[in-house]
Tab-separated table of C-alpha atoms in Angstrom:
chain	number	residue	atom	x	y	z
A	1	UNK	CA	11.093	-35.177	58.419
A	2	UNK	CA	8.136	-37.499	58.047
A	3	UNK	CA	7.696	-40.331	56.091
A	4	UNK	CA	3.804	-41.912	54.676
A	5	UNK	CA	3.119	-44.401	53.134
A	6	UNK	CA	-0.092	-44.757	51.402
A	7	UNK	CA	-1.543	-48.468	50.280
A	8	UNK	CA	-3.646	-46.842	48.071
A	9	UNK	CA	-2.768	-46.225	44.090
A	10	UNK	CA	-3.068	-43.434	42.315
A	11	UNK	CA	-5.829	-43.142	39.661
A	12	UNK	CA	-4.330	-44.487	35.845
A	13	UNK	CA	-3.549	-41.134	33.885
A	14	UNK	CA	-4.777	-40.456	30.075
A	15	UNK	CA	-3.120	-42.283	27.533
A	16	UNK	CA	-2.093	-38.932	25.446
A	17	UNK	CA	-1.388	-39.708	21.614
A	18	UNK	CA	-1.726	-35.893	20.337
A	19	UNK	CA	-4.832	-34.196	19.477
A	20	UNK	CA	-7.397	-36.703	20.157
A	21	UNK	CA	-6.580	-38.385	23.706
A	22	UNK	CA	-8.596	-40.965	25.087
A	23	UNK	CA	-8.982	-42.176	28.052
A	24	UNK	CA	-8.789	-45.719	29.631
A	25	UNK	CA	-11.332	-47.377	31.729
A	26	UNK	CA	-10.115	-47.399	35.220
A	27	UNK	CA	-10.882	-51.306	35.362
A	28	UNK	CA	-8.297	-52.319	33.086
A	29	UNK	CA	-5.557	-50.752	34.630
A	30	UNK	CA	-6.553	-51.273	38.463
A	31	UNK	CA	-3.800	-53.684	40.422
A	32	UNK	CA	-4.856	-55.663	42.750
A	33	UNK	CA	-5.332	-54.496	46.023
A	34	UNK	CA	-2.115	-55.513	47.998
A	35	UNK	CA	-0.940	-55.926	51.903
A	36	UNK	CA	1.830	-54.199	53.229
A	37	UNK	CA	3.936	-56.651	52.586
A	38	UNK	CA	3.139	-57.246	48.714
A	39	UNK	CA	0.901	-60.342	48.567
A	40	UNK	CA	-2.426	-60.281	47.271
A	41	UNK	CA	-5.276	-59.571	49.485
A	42	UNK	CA	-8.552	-61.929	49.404
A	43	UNK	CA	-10.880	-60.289	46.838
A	44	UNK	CA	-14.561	-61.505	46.736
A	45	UNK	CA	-15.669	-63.207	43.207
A	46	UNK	CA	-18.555	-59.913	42.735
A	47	UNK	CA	-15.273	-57.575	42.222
A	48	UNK	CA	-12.625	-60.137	40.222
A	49	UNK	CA	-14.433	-59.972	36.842
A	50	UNK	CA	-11.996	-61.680	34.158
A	51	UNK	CA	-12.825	-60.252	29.954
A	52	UNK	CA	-12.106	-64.056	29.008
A	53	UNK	CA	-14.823	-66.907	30.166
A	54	UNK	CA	-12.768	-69.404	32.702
A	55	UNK	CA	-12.454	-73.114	31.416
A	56	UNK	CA	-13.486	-75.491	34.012
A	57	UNK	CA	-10.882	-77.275	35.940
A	58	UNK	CA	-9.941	-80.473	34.438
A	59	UNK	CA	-8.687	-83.539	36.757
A	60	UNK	CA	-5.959	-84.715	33.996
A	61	UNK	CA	-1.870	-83.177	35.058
A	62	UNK	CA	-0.225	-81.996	31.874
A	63	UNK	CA	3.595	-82.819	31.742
A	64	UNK	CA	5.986	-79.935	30.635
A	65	UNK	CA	9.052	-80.457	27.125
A	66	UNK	CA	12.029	-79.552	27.347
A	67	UNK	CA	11.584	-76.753	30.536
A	68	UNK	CA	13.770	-73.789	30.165
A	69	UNK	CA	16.071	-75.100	27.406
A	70	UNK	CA	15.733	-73.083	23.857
A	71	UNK	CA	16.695	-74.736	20.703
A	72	UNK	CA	19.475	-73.925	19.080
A	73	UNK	CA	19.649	-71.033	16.442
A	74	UNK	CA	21.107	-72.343	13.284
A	75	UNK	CA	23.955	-70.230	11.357
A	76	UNK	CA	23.265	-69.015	7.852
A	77	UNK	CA	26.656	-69.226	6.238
A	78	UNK	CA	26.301	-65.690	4.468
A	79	UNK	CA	28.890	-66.092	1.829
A	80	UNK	CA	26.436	-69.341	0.424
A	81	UNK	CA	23.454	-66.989	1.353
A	82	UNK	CA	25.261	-64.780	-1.741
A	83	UNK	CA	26.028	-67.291	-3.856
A	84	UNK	CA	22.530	-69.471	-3.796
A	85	UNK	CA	18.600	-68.082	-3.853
A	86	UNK	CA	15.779	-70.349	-4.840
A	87	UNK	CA	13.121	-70.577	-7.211
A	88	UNK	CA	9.768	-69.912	-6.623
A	89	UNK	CA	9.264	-73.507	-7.281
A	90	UNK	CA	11.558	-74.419	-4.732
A	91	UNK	CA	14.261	-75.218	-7.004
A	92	UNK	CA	17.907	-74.243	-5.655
A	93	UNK	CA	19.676	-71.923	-8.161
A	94	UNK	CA	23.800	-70.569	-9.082
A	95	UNK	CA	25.596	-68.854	-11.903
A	96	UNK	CA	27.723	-70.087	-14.202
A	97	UNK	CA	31.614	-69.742	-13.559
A	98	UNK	CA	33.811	-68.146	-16.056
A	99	UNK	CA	32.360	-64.800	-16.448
A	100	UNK	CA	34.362	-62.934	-14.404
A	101	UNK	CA	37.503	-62.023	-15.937
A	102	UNK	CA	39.307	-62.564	-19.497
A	103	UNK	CA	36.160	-61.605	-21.552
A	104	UNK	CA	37.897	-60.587	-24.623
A	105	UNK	CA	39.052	-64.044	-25.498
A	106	UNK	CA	35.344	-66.109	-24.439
A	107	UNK	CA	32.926	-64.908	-27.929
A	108	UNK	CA	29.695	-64.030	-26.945
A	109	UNK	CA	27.225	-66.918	-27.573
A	110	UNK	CA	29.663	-68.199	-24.427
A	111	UNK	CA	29.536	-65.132	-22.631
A	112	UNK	CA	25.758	-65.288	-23.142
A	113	UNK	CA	25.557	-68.730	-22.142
A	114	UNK	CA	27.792	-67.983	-18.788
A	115	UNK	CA	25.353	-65.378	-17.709
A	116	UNK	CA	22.619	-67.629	-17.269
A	117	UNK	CA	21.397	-69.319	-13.504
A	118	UNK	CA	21.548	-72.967	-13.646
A	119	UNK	CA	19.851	-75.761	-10.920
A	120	UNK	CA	22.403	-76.534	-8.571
A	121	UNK	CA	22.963	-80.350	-9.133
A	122	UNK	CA	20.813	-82.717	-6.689
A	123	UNK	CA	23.501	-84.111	-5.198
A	124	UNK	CA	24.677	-80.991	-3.942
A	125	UNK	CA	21.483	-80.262	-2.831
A	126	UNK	CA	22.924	-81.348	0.839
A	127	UNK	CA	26.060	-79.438	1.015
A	128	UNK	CA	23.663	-76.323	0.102
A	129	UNK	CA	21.324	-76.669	2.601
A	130	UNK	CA	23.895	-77.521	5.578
A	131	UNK	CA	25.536	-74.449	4.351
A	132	UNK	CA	21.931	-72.313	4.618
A	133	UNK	CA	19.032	-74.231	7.135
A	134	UNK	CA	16.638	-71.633	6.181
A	135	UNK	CA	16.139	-71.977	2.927
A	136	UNK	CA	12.189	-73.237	1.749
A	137	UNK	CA	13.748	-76.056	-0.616
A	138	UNK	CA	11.291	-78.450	-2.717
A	139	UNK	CA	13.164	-81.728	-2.841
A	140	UNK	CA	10.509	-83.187	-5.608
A	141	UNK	CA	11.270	-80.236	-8.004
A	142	UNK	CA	12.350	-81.620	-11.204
């Protein structure tokens, strides 16, 4: 049993999407010409063409932040997330409590009164927003 190996590619197929398949231009999808051993061979500048116009090397070193570390993720406490929404003047909204149960006794200018949202007070404003990080809150709303 024999074994080749070719260092040439094969051509890049159609892209098939139904009916109406086009096909790529065989620049796009061309690799780079490789050794047997995987690194690039020397190409001459006529065949490299790059789509974007190169910038022209600059002198000044650019330092890198915070290299390979990702910020992180902050928890949305989902029972607040429930409980809380906000305006769309970035005010921070709740219902009243005491509509839930024993309605027969309450008469119903209370009731009606209960069902209504209310601002959450300001200075609860920070236990709201520990309690959901995401939320687009206008601290200026009146």
């Amino acid at each position: 049993m024999a074994l080749s190996l070719s260092l040439a590619r094969a051509a890049p197929l159609a892209v098939s999407a139904g009916a109406g398949a086009r096909r790529l231009p065989a620049a796009s999808l061309a690799f780079p010409p490789k050794s047997f051993f995987g690194a690039p061979l020397a190409a001459t500048a006529a065949s490299v063409t790059s789509p974007l116009p190169r910038k022209p090397a600059t002198s000044t070193s650019l330092a890198v932040v915070a290299a390979g570390k990702k910020g992180y993720k902050m928890k949305t406490h989902k029972a607040s997330a429930k409980r809380f929404r906000v305006t769309g003047r970035g005010k921070i909204v709740r219902r009243c409590a005491g509509k839930q149960h024993l309605l027969g006794k309450k008469n119903t200018k209370r009731k009606k009164r209960l069902s209504k949202m209310v601002q959450v007070n300001k200075s609860d404003y920070d236990n709201v927003t520990g309690a959901l990080p995401y939320l687009k809150v206008n601290r200026k709303a009146d």
